[in-house]
Amino acid sequence: ERQVFLTLDHKRKLDVLRQRLPLSDIHAQRFLHPFDMSSTPGVIKWGKERFSVVVHAGMAADDLKSQIFSLTKVPVERQKLMCPGVWKGALKGGITFDPILKPGQTELTIMLMGSADAAPVAPMAPTEFVEDLSSEAIAAAQAEAEAQALVAAEAMIPALQFPPGPDRTESVAMMANLPVKYNFFVDGLPQQQIEETLRQQRERGSLLDVCAMTLGHEVGKAYINAVARLADGTLATGLDNGRIQLWRHGRRLREVVHEPPLGLLGAPPNAIECLVPLNGVEGIAFVSGAEGSIRLWTAEGENAGIVGAPGGTKPACMAVLAHRPALAVTFHQARPFDPHAFRLVPQDDEGRRRRAEAMAAQTAQQAAFERTARGVSIVEIGGAAGGMPSAALEPAEHAVVALASMPKCVIPLVCGDGGGGLHLWSEGVGSGDSGASGWRREGLLQLCFERAASAGAAISSPSVVYLTLLAQSATLAVALSNAAGPLATDESGLAAQGAEVLHVPRTAHGGVVLVDMARRAVLRTLDAHADVVRCMCAMPDGGLATAGGKHDGTVRVWGRSQCRSMQEPEPEGSGAAPAVLQEPMQTLKEPGFVFALAVLPDTKPGSDLFALACARYNVVRICL
């Protein structure tokens, strides 16, 4: 074979060597091409890399691509080769070409475009487009995305925060620490700053005294009398011009008017006196009370029913029963009598007669108003009519000024009157005096400031201002005022009437008394405000928030350990007074003087975060 090779001419020897040597052996190819006049050196430019090749006359395109694959590992099917002057455009497979050098050119320049990466793998699931999905599939996909975003979010307080997603993370000035204007009615901290504040609150375990958002205008037309958090997290506010506003996700959803019974005749709306949420009743989310009527509303702000009030009265306080959809409400005189109605002295007998008749009619009307104020009406919620009065509890000795609903296993309804009495009512068969329509009086707890010095001596009592049931307990917080004065009877007289006397320490402004309703005993007194406690709300963790009057202007937060006694209360005969706490766990100065309070808990399961909605004059401040 060696002898045969030596007998061949020079050109045929080169052809034999090219066939024997591999195409990837560039050094051998470049060694051979100086002796082969038909070979031309070339350079492959691939991005920033360069590779040397040898191109000979009549070379097949597939051979060149195979040679380039051995150098760059770019698959042949992905290679796009361009060499102006030798072939046009991209080099196509199955053809041959002759290398041609331009004058002054020593090597061919071949441009390579293509990727050596692995071929992309087809997705396991086919791509689905929104246009091809049904409305049910779109809703399910959105719900799944919202659930995943909610898990990653720190909290979800619907009245304060946007839904997790782009609206929350891309809010205006999201990294600023200064308040921003969300819309015409709302301003507050950016959403990401609110998220960070909630994270700090979780780490600290208490409120930070930061106003995160303000709902409404400081120079609005009306004051806010009541606030309520609905079951879906929406915040409802009742104004003294008869308007009800619904707030959610940092914007005002709707404003509705509590129309008076004579609204069709042009009567103006009356002030909203009460606003309570209603859970567990289909189609009804909350109840509002104003002079002349009680109205039922859906979550969207649509009127769902109306219950009339006695003539000339307004709902003073309302409470939803805990064990069934019913409303307890007490009515007070809406407008006081004109003190100057009988200022002029009549000059004849007929005038004196008419004056006497008018004064007698006013006295009878005043007595009717007082009797109405001492009673409590039970309104059934539901049905086609929305609400229907079903029972009227027997009048108390003093006007009922506060109501509280408790679990049925303890006492379903507690009525606080202006004389310091707590009237206990139950429904169905009981051991107390018979009541109307199945309701029975289970007893009376009379709060008294001090013990009688001797038998038969008169005792003084406070006046009940506000009632709130603490979360996860049977403890009732009772806000008191010193305005009641002495009682008409002594302790023996109260005992004869079946009342249990509970002694409370006398404080400067009444304070807040915590009463264990299961044991019917006073646990302690909270006395930290420089004025009468105007309103309260129970915290989700078992604590209590109390708001003082105008001369105090603060909101005090009492911890769960302060509101729950770890020891048995002292017996009434022991002479030991209940403890008085004057140092709250926290004092909030950011809300200021407020008219109403409401807790806005986090809707994420298992979360203990919450915000505090404080009604201050024309606006609602949401504090963290």
Coordinates of C-alpha atoms in Angstrom, one line a residue:
E1 CA 0.0 0.0 0.0
R2 CA 2.9 2.3 0.7
Q3 CA 4.5 1.5 -2.7
V4 CA 1.2 2.2 -4.4
F5 CA 0.9 5.6 -2.6
L6 CA 4.4 6.6 -3.7
T7 CA 3.6 5.9 -7.3
L8 CA 0.7 8.4 -7.2
D9 CA 1.1 11.9 -8.4
H10 CA 1.1 14.8 -5.9
K11 CA -2.6 15.8 -6.2
R12 CA -3.9 12.2 -5.7
K13 CA -1.6 11.8 -2.7
L14 CA -3.2 14.9 -1.1
D15 CA -6.7 13.5 -1.8
V16 CA -5.7 10.2 -0.1
L17 CA -4.4 12.1 3.0
R18 CA -7.6 14.1 3.3
Q19 CA -9.7 11.0 3.3
R20 CA -7.5 9.3 5.9
L21 CA -7.2 12.3 8.3
P22 CA -10.3 13.4 10.4
L23 CA -12.0 16.6 9.5
S24 CA -11.6 17.9 13.0
D25 CA -7.8 17.7 12.8
I26 CA -7.3 21.3 11.9
H27 CA -3.5 21.2 12.3
A28 CA -3.3 18.4 9.8
Q29 CA -5.6 20.2 7.4
R30 CA -3.6 23.4 7.7
F31 CA -0.4 21.4 7.2
L32 CA -1.8 19.9 4.0
H33 CA -3.4 23.0 2.5
P34 CA -0.1 24.8 1.5
F35 CA 0.7 21.9 -0.7
D36 CA -2.9 21.8 -2.1
M37 CA -3.5 24.8 -4.4
S38 CA -7.3 24.1 -4.4
S39 CA -7.6 24.6 -0.6
T40 CA -8.4 27.9 1.1
P41 CA -8.0 28.8 4.8
G42 CA -11.1 30.2 6.5
V43 CA -12.2 31.5 9.9
I44 CA -15.6 30.9 11.5
K45 CA -16.9 33.8 13.5
W46 CA -19.4 32.7 16.1
G47 CA -20.2 35.6 18.5
K48 CA -16.9 36.5 20.1
E49 CA -15.2 33.2 19.3
R50 CA -13.2 32.3 16.2
F51 CA -12.4 28.9 14.7
S52 CA -10.1 28.0 11.8
V53 CA -11.2 25.7 9.0
V54 CA -10.0 24.7 5.5
V55 CA -12.3 25.0 2.6
H56 CA -11.4 23.4 -0.7
A57 CA -12.8 23.7 -4.2
G58 CA -16.0 21.8 -4.8
M59 CA -16.6 21.3 -1.1
A60 CA -20.1 20.1 -0.1
A61 CA -22.1 22.3 2.2
D62 CA -22.9 19.3 4.4
D63 CA -19.2 18.6 4.9
L64 CA -18.5 22.2 6.0
K65 CA -21.4 22.0 8.4
S66 CA -20.2 18.7 9.8
Q67 CA -16.7 20.2 10.2
I68 CA -18.2 23.3 12.0
F69 CA -20.3 21.0 14.3
S70 CA -17.1 19.2 15.4
L71 CA -15.6 22.6 16.4
T72 CA -18.6 24.4 17.9
K73 CA -21.1 21.7 18.8
V74 CA -23.8 23.7 17.0
P75 CA -26.2 21.1 15.5
V76 CA -26.3 21.1 11.7
E77 CA -30.0 21.9 11.6
R78 CA -29.4 25.1 13.6
Q79 CA -26.4 26.4 11.7
K80 CA -26.9 29.5 9.6
L81 CA -23.7 30.2 7.6
M82 CA -23.2 33.4 5.6
C83 CA -20.2 34.3 3.5
P84 CA -20.8 37.2 1.1
G85 CA -19.1 36.7 -2.3
V86 CA -19.0 32.9 -2.1
W87 CA -22.7 32.1 -1.7
K88 CA -25.8 34.2 -1.3
G89 CA -27.7 34.4 1.9
A90 CA -27.5 31.4 4.2
L91 CA -25.7 28.3 3.0
K92 CA -28.2 25.6 2.0
G93 CA -27.6 21.9 2.3
G94 CA -27.0 19.5 -0.6
I95 CA -24.9 22.0 -2.7
T96 CA -21.2 22.5 -3.4
F97 CA -19.3 25.7 -3.6
D98 CA -15.9 27.0 -4.6
P99 CA -14.0 29.4 -2.2
I100 CA -13.1 32.7 -3.8
L101 CA -10.8 35.2 -2.2
K102 CA -11.1 38.9 -2.9
P103 CA -8.0 40.9 -3.8
G104 CA -6.0 41.4 -0.6
Q105 CA -7.9 38.7 1.3
T106 CA -5.9 35.9 2.8
E107 CA -8.8 33.8 4.3
L108 CA -12.5 33.4 4.0
T109 CA -14.6 34.9 6.8
I110 CA -17.7 32.8 7.5
M111 CA -20.4 34.1 9.9
L112 CA -22.1 31.4 12.0
M113 CA -25.4 32.0 13.8
G114 CA -26.9 29.3 16.0
S115 CA -27.1 28.0 19.5
A116 CA -25.3 25.0 21.0
D117 CA -27.6 24.8 23.9
A118 CA -29.8 21.8 24.4
A119 CA -33.1 21.9 22.5
P120 CA -36.0 23.2 24.6
V121 CA -38.3 20.6 26.0
A122 CA -42.0 20.8 25.3
P123 CA -44.0 21.7 28.4
M124 CA -45.7 18.9 30.2
A125 CA -49.0 20.8 30.2
P126 CA -50.2 22.5 27.0
T127 CA -50.4 26.3 27.1
E128 CA -53.9 27.6 27.7
F129 CA -55.1 31.0 26.7
V130 CA -57.6 33.1 28.6
E131 CA -59.8 33.4 25.5
D132 CA -60.2 29.6 25.4
L133 CA -61.2 29.2 29.1
S134 CA -64.8 29.2 30.4
S135 CA -65.9 31.8 33.0
E136 CA -65.9 29.1 35.7
A137 CA -62.3 28.2 34.8
I138 CA -61.2 31.8 34.9
A139 CA -62.8 32.4 38.3
A140 CA -61.1 29.3 39.7
A141 CA -57.8 30.4 38.3
Q142 CA -58.2 33.8 39.8
A143 CA -59.2 32.4 43.2
E144 CA -56.2 30.1 43.2
A145 CA -53.9 33.0 42.3
E146 CA -55.4 35.2 45.1
A147 CA -55.1 32.4 47.6
Q148 CA -51.4 31.9 46.8
A149 CA -50.8 35.7 47.0
L150 CA -52.7 35.8 50.3
V151 CA -50.4 33.1 51.8
A152 CA -47.3 35.2 50.9
A153 CA -48.8 38.4 52.2
E154 CA -48.2 39.6 55.8
A155 CA -51.9 40.3 56.5
M156 CA -55.2 41.0 54.8
I157 CA -57.4 43.6 56.5
P158 CA -60.0 44.4 53.8
A159 CA -60.9 47.9 54.9
L160 CA -57.2 48.9 55.1
Q161 CA -55.3 46.9 52.5
F162 CA -55.6 46.2 48.8
P163 CA -55.9 42.6 47.7
P164 CA -52.5 40.9 47.4
G165 CA -51.1 41.4 44.0
P166 CA -49.9 44.2 41.7
D167 CA -52.3 46.7 43.2
R168 CA -50.7 46.3 46.6
T169 CA -47.0 46.0 45.5
E170 CA -47.2 48.8 42.9
S171 CA -49.1 51.5 44.8
V172 CA -48.2 55.1 44.4
A173 CA -45.0 56.1 46.2
M174 CA -44.9 52.6 47.7
M175 CA -41.5 53.0 49.4
A176 CA -42.3 56.4 50.9
N177 CA -42.9 56.9 54.6
L178 CA -45.2 59.9 54.2
P179 CA -48.9 59.6 53.6
V180 CA -50.1 59.5 50.1
K181 CA -53.5 60.4 48.5
Y182 CA -55.2 57.2 47.5
N183 CA -58.3 59.0 46.1
F184 CA -60.6 61.9 46.9
F185 CA -61.8 60.4 50.1
V186 CA -58.8 58.4 51.4
D187 CA -55.2 59.1 52.3
G188 CA -52.7 57.1 54.3
L189 CA -49.4 55.3 54.3
P190 CA -48.4 53.4 51.1
Q191 CA -49.4 49.7 51.0
Q192 CA -45.9 48.4 51.3
Q193 CA -45.4 50.6 54.4
I194 CA -48.6 49.3 55.9
E195 CA -47.4 45.8 55.2
E196 CA -44.1 46.6 57.0
T197 CA -46.0 48.2 59.9
L198 CA -48.1 45.0 60.3
R199 CA -44.9 42.9 60.3
Q200 CA -43.5 45.1 63.1
Q201 CA -46.8 44.8 65.0
R202 CA -46.5 41.0 64.8
E203 CA -43.0 41.0 66.1
R204 CA -43.8 43.5 68.9
G205 CA -47.1 41.9 69.9
S206 CA -48.9 45.2 70.4
L207 CA -50.2 48.3 68.5
L208 CA -47.6 50.8 67.3
D209 CA -49.8 53.9 67.6
V210 CA -49.5 54.7 63.9
C211 CA -52.3 56.1 61.8
A212 CA -52.1 54.0 58.7
M213 CA -55.2 55.4 56.8
T214 CA -57.8 58.2 57.1
L215 CA -61.2 57.7 55.6
G216 CA -63.2 60.8 54.8
H217 CA -62.4 64.6 55.0
E218 CA -61.4 66.5 58.0
V219 CA -63.8 69.3 56.9
G220 CA -66.7 67.0 56.0
K221 CA -70.3 68.0 56.3
A222 CA -71.2 65.6 59.1
Y223 CA -69.8 63.9 62.2
I224 CA -69.4 60.1 62.4
N225 CA -71.6 58.7 65.2
A226 CA -71.1 54.9 64.7
V227 CA -68.8 52.4 63.0
A228 CA -69.2 48.7 62.4
R229 CA -67.1 46.0 60.7
L230 CA -69.2 43.7 58.5
A231 CA -68.7 40.0 58.1
D232 CA -66.7 40.4 54.9
G233 CA -64.4 43.0 56.4
T234 CA -66.1 46.0 55.0
L235 CA -66.2 49.0 57.3
A236 CA -69.6 50.8 57.6
T237 CA -69.8 54.3 59.1
G238 CA -73.0 56.1 60.2
L239 CA -73.0 59.9 60.0
D240 CA -75.2 62.5 61.8
N241 CA -76.7 63.6 58.4
G242 CA -78.4 60.2 57.9
R243 CA -75.7 58.9 55.5
I244 CA -74.1 55.4 55.7
Q245 CA -70.8 54.9 54.0
L246 CA -69.2 51.6 53.1
W247 CA -65.3 51.4 52.9
R248 CA -63.2 48.6 51.4
H249 CA -59.7 48.2 50.0
G250 CA -58.9 51.9 50.7
R251 CA -61.8 53.4 48.8
R252 CA -65.5 54.3 49.4
L253 CA -67.7 51.7 47.9
R254 CA -71.0 53.4 48.3
E255 CA -72.9 56.0 50.2
V256 CA -76.6 55.3 51.1
V257 CA -79.2 57.3 52.9
H258 CA -81.3 56.1 55.9
E259 CA -84.6 57.5 54.7
P260 CA -87.0 58.6 57.4
P261 CA -90.6 57.3 57.4
L262 CA -91.8 60.6 56.1
G263 CA -89.1 60.9 53.4
L264 CA -91.6 60.8 50.6
L265 CA -93.1 64.0 52.0
G266 CA -89.8 65.8 52.0
A267 CA -88.6 65.1 55.5
P268 CA -84.8 65.3 55.8
P269 CA -82.8 62.3 56.9
N270 CA -82.1 62.0 60.7
A271 CA -78.8 61.2 62.3
I272 CA -77.6 57.6 62.5
E273 CA -77.7 56.6 66.1
C274 CA -76.8 52.9 66.0
L275 CA -75.0 50.7 63.6
V276 CA -74.5 47.0 64.3
P277 CA -73.2 44.1 62.0
L278 CA -75.4 41.1 61.5
N279 CA -73.9 37.7 60.8
G280 CA -75.5 34.4 59.8
V281 CA -78.6 35.9 58.1
E282 CA -78.7 35.5 54.3
G283 CA -79.1 38.8 52.5
I284 CA -78.7 41.1 55.5
A285 CA -75.3 42.4 56.6
F286 CA -75.9 45.2 59.1
V287 CA -78.7 47.2 60.8
S288 CA -78.9 51.0 61.2
G289 CA -81.0 52.9 63.6
A290 CA -82.2 56.5 63.3
E291 CA -85.1 58.6 64.5
G292 CA -88.4 56.9 63.6
S293 CA -87.1 53.6 62.1
I294 CA -84.6 50.8 61.9
R295 CA -83.4 49.7 58.5
L296 CA -81.8 46.4 57.3
W297 CA -79.1 46.5 54.7
T298 CA -77.3 44.1 52.4
A299 CA -73.5 44.0 52.1
E300 CA -73.8 46.0 48.8
G301 CA -75.8 48.8 50.5
E302 CA -79.2 47.8 49.3
N303 CA -82.2 48.3 51.7
A304 CA -83.5 44.9 52.8
G305 CA -86.3 46.0 55.2
I306 CA -87.6 48.5 57.7
V307 CA -88.9 48.3 61.3
G308 CA -90.8 51.2 62.6
A309 CA -90.1 52.9 66.0
P310 CA -92.6 54.3 68.4
G311 CA -93.6 57.8 67.5
G312 CA -91.2 60.5 68.6
T313 CA -88.4 58.0 69.5
K314 CA -85.1 56.9 68.2
P315 CA -83.0 53.8 68.9
A316 CA -80.6 54.6 71.7
C317 CA -78.7 51.3 71.6
M318 CA -78.9 48.0 69.8
A319 CA -77.4 44.5 70.2
V320 CA -77.6 41.4 68.1
L321 CA -78.4 38.2 70.0
A322 CA -75.6 35.8 69.9
H323 CA -77.6 32.6 69.7
R324 CA -80.1 33.5 66.9
P325 CA -80.8 36.2 64.4
A326 CA -82.7 38.7 66.5
L327 CA -82.1 42.3 67.6
A328 CA -82.6 43.8 71.0
V329 CA -83.2 47.6 70.9
T330 CA -84.3 50.3 73.3
F331 CA -86.0 53.5 72.2
H332 CA -85.5 57.0 73.8
Q333 CA -87.2 60.3 73.2
A334 CA -85.8 61.7 70.0
R335 CA -86.2 65.4 70.5
P336 CA -86.6 67.2 73.9
F337 CA -89.7 69.3 74.6
D338 CA -89.5 73.0 74.0
P339 CA -88.6 74.5 77.4
H340 CA -90.2 77.8 76.3
A341 CA -93.5 76.3 75.1
F342 CA -95.4 77.7 78.1
R343 CA -93.3 80.9 78.6
L344 CA -96.2 83.2 77.9
V345 CA -98.8 83.6 80.7
P346 CA -102.4 83.3 79.5
Q347 CA -104.6 86.3 80.0
D348 CA -108.1 84.7 80.2
D349 CA -109.8 81.6 81.4
E350 CA -109.8 80.0 77.9
G351 CA -106.1 80.5 77.5
R352 CA -105.4 79.0 81.0
R353 CA -107.6 76.0 80.1
R354 CA -105.7 75.4 76.8
R355 CA -102.4 75.8 78.6
A356 CA -103.4 73.3 81.3
E357 CA -104.5 70.8 78.6
A358 CA -101.3 71.2 76.7
M359 CA -99.2 70.8 79.9
A360 CA -101.2 67.7 80.8
A361 CA -100.7 66.2 77.3
Q362 CA -97.0 66.9 77.5
T363 CA -96.7 65.3 80.9
A364 CA -98.5 62.2 79.7
Q365 CA -96.3 62.1 76.6
Q366 CA -93.2 62.5 78.8
A367 CA -94.4 59.6 81.0
A368 CA -94.9 57.5 77.8
F369 CA -91.4 58.3 76.6
E370 CA -89.9 57.4 80.0
R371 CA -91.8 54.1 80.1
T372 CA -90.6 53.3 76.5
A373 CA -87.0 54.1 77.5
R374 CA -87.2 51.6 80.4
G375 CA -88.2 48.7 78.1
V376 CA -86.4 46.6 75.5
S377 CA -87.9 45.4 72.2
I378 CA -86.9 42.2 70.5
V379 CA -87.0 42.3 66.7
E380 CA -86.8 39.1 64.7
I381 CA -84.6 39.3 61.7
G382 CA -85.3 37.4 58.5
G383 CA -88.3 36.5 56.4
A384 CA -90.0 38.4 53.6
A385 CA -90.5 41.6 55.8
G386 CA -86.9 41.6 56.9
G387 CA -87.6 42.4 60.5
M388 CA -90.6 42.1 62.8
P389 CA -91.0 43.0 66.5
S390 CA -91.7 39.9 68.5
A391 CA -91.4 40.8 72.2
A392 CA -91.3 43.7 74.6
L393 CA -89.4 43.1 77.9
E394 CA -90.8 44.5 81.1
P395 CA -89.7 48.0 82.0
A396 CA -86.9 48.6 84.5
E397 CA -86.8 51.2 87.2
H398 CA -84.5 53.4 85.2
A399 CA -84.0 54.0 81.5
V400 CA -82.0 51.4 79.7
V401 CA -78.9 53.0 78.2
A402 CA -76.7 50.0 77.1
L403 CA -77.3 46.4 75.8
A404 CA -75.0 43.4 75.5
S405 CA -75.6 40.0 74.1
M406 CA -73.8 37.0 75.7
P407 CA -73.6 33.3 74.9
K408 CA -76.8 31.5 75.7
C409 CA -75.1 29.2 78.2
V410 CA -74.4 32.3 80.4
I411 CA -77.0 35.1 80.0
P412 CA -78.4 35.8 76.5
L413 CA -79.1 39.5 77.2
V414 CA -77.8 42.1 79.6
C415 CA -79.5 45.5 79.9
G416 CA -77.7 48.3 81.7
D417 CA -79.8 51.2 83.1
G418 CA -79.0 54.7 84.2
G419 CA -79.2 53.6 87.9
G420 CA -76.3 51.2 87.8
G421 CA -78.4 48.1 87.4
L422 CA -77.6 45.1 85.1
H423 CA -80.8 43.3 84.2
L424 CA -80.3 39.7 83.1
W425 CA -82.8 38.2 80.7
S426 CA -83.0 34.7 79.2
E427 CA -85.2 33.1 76.6
G428 CA -87.3 30.0 77.2
V429 CA -87.8 28.1 80.4
G430 CA -86.0 29.6 83.3
S431 CA -86.1 30.1 87.0
G432 CA -86.8 33.9 87.1
D433 CA -90.0 35.9 86.8
S434 CA -92.1 35.3 83.7
G435 CA -91.6 37.7 80.9
A436 CA -93.3 38.5 77.7
S437 CA -93.2 36.1 74.7
G438 CA -91.0 33.5 76.4
W439 CA -88.4 35.9 77.8
R440 CA -87.7 35.6 81.6
R441 CA -86.0 37.9 84.0
E442 CA -83.1 36.0 85.6
G443 CA -82.0 38.6 88.1
L444 CA -80.6 42.1 88.7
L445 CA -77.0 43.0 89.5
Q446 CA -77.0 46.4 91.2
L447 CA -73.6 48.2 91.1
C448 CA -73.0 50.3 94.2
F449 CA -70.2 52.6 95.0
E450 CA -69.9 52.0 98.8
R451 CA -71.3 49.8 101.5
A452 CA -73.9 51.2 103.8
A453 CA -72.5 52.4 107.1
S454 CA -75.6 51.1 109.0
A455 CA -78.6 49.1 108.3
G456 CA -81.3 51.1 106.4
A457 CA -78.8 53.7 105.2
A458 CA -79.2 54.8 101.5
I459 CA -76.5 53.7 99.1
S460 CA -75.2 55.5 96.0
S461 CA -74.7 53.9 92.6
P462 CA -73.1 54.9 89.3
S463 CA -74.8 55.1 85.9
V464 CA -74.1 52.6 83.2
V465 CA -72.7 54.2 80.0
Y466 CA -71.5 51.3 77.8
L467 CA -71.4 47.5 77.8
T468 CA -68.9 45.3 76.0
L469 CA -68.4 41.5 76.2
L470 CA -64.7 40.5 76.1
A471 CA -63.7 38.0 73.5
Q472 CA -63.3 34.3 74.5
S473 CA -64.7 34.8 78.0
A474 CA -67.9 35.6 80.0
T475 CA -66.4 38.8 81.3
L476 CA -68.5 41.9 80.8
A477 CA -66.9 45.4 80.7
V478 CA -69.2 48.0 82.1
A479 CA -68.3 51.7 81.6
L480 CA -69.6 53.8 84.5
S481 CA -70.4 57.4 85.2
N482 CA -70.9 59.1 88.6
A483 CA -74.1 60.9 87.5
A484 CA -76.7 58.4 89.0
G485 CA -76.6 59.5 92.6
P486 CA -78.2 57.8 95.6
L487 CA -80.7 54.9 95.3
A488 CA -84.2 55.1 96.6
T489 CA -83.7 52.0 98.8
D490 CA -81.0 50.4 100.9
E491 CA -79.3 47.0 100.6
S492 CA -82.1 45.2 102.5
G493 CA -84.6 46.7 100.1
L494 CA -82.6 45.6 97.1
A495 CA -82.3 42.1 98.5
A496 CA -86.0 42.0 99.0
Q497 CA -86.4 42.8 95.3
G498 CA -84.1 39.9 94.4
A499 CA -81.2 42.1 93.4
E500 CA -77.6 41.1 94.0
V501 CA -75.5 44.1 95.2
L502 CA -72.0 44.3 93.7
H503 CA -69.7 46.9 95.3
V504 CA -67.3 48.8 93.1
P505 CA -64.6 51.3 94.1
R506 CA -65.5 55.0 93.7
T507 CA -63.2 56.6 91.1
A508 CA -62.9 60.1 89.8
H509 CA -65.0 59.6 86.7
G510 CA -66.5 56.1 87.1
G511 CA -64.0 54.0 85.2
V512 CA -64.6 50.6 83.7
V513 CA -65.7 47.6 85.9
L514 CA -65.1 44.1 84.8
V515 CA -67.8 41.7 85.9
D516 CA -67.6 37.9 85.7
M517 CA -71.2 37.1 84.6
A518 CA -70.7 33.4 85.2
R519 CA -69.9 33.9 88.9
R520 CA -71.7 37.3 89.1
A521 CA -68.8 39.0 90.8
V522 CA -66.6 42.1 90.2
L523 CA -63.1 41.2 89.1
R524 CA -61.5 44.6 89.0
T525 CA -61.8 48.3 88.0
L526 CA -59.9 50.0 85.2
D527 CA -59.4 53.6 86.0
A528 CA -56.9 55.5 83.7
H529 CA -59.0 58.1 81.8
A530 CA -59.3 61.7 82.9
D531 CA -63.0 61.7 81.7
V532 CA -65.9 59.3 81.4
V533 CA -65.3 56.4 79.1
R534 CA -67.3 57.2 76.0
C535 CA -67.0 53.9 74.0
M536 CA -65.1 50.6 74.2
C537 CA -64.4 47.6 72.0
A538 CA -63.1 44.1 72.7
M539 CA -59.8 43.0 71.2
P540 CA -59.5 39.6 69.4
D541 CA -56.9 38.5 71.9
G542 CA -59.1 39.0 74.9
G543 CA -58.0 42.6 75.7
L544 CA -60.0 45.8 75.8
A545 CA -59.7 49.2 74.2
T546 CA -61.4 52.1 76.0
A547 CA -61.8 55.7 74.7
G548 CA -62.2 58.6 77.1
G549 CA -64.3 61.7 76.7
K550 CA -63.3 65.1 75.4
H551 CA -61.2 66.1 78.4
D552 CA -59.2 62.9 78.1
G553 CA -58.7 62.5 74.3
T554 CA -56.8 59.1 74.5
V555 CA -57.5 55.5 73.7
R556 CA -56.2 53.1 76.4
V557 CA -55.4 49.4 75.6
W558 CA -55.7 46.9 78.4
G559 CA -54.0 43.5 77.9
R560 CA -55.6 40.1 78.3
S561 CA -53.8 39.5 81.6
Q562 CA -55.2 42.8 83.0
C563 CA -58.8 42.0 82.0
R564 CA -58.8 38.4 83.4
S565 CA -58.4 37.7 87.0
M566 CA -56.1 34.8 87.8
Q567 CA -57.7 34.4 91.3
E568 CA -61.1 33.9 92.6
P569 CA -62.9 37.2 93.4
E570 CA -63.3 38.3 96.9
P571 CA -66.6 37.4 98.5
E572 CA -69.0 40.2 99.0
G573 CA -69.0 39.8 102.8
S574 CA -65.2 39.9 103.1
G575 CA -65.0 43.7 103.0
A576 CA -62.2 43.6 100.4
A577 CA -62.7 45.9 97.5
P578 CA -61.8 44.8 94.0
A579 CA -58.5 45.8 92.6
V580 CA -58.2 49.1 90.7
L581 CA -55.8 49.2 87.8
Q582 CA -54.6 52.6 86.7
E583 CA -51.8 51.6 84.3
P584 CA -52.9 50.3 81.0
M585 CA -50.7 48.2 78.8
Q586 CA -50.6 50.9 76.2
T587 CA -51.9 54.5 75.6
L588 CA -52.7 55.5 72.1
K589 CA -52.5 59.2 71.4
E590 CA -52.8 59.1 67.6
P591 CA -56.6 58.5 67.5
G592 CA -57.3 61.5 69.9
F593 CA -60.9 62.1 71.0
V594 CA -63.1 59.5 69.3
F595 CA -66.8 58.9 69.1
A596 CA -66.8 55.2 68.3
L597 CA -64.3 52.2 68.1
A598 CA -64.3 49.1 66.0
V599 CA -61.7 46.3 65.7
L600 CA -60.6 45.3 62.1
P601 CA -59.1 41.8 62.5
D602 CA -56.8 40.1 59.9
T603 CA -58.8 37.7 57.8
K604 CA -55.9 35.3 57.3
P605 CA -56.6 32.1 59.2
G606 CA -54.6 31.8 62.4
S607 CA -53.4 35.4 62.4
D608 CA -53.7 37.6 65.5
L609 CA -53.1 40.9 63.8
F610 CA -55.7 43.6 63.8
A611 CA -56.3 47.3 63.3
L612 CA -58.3 49.8 65.3
A613 CA -60.9 52.0 63.5
C614 CA -61.5 55.2 65.5
A615 CA -64.3 57.6 64.5
R616 CA -62.9 61.1 65.2
Y617 CA -65.3 63.9 64.2
N618 CA -65.6 63.8 60.4
V619 CA -63.1 61.0 59.7
V620 CA -62.2 57.5 60.6
R621 CA -58.6 56.9 61.6
I622 CA -57.4 53.3 61.2
C623 CA -54.5 52.8 63.6
L624 CA -51.9 50.0 63.8

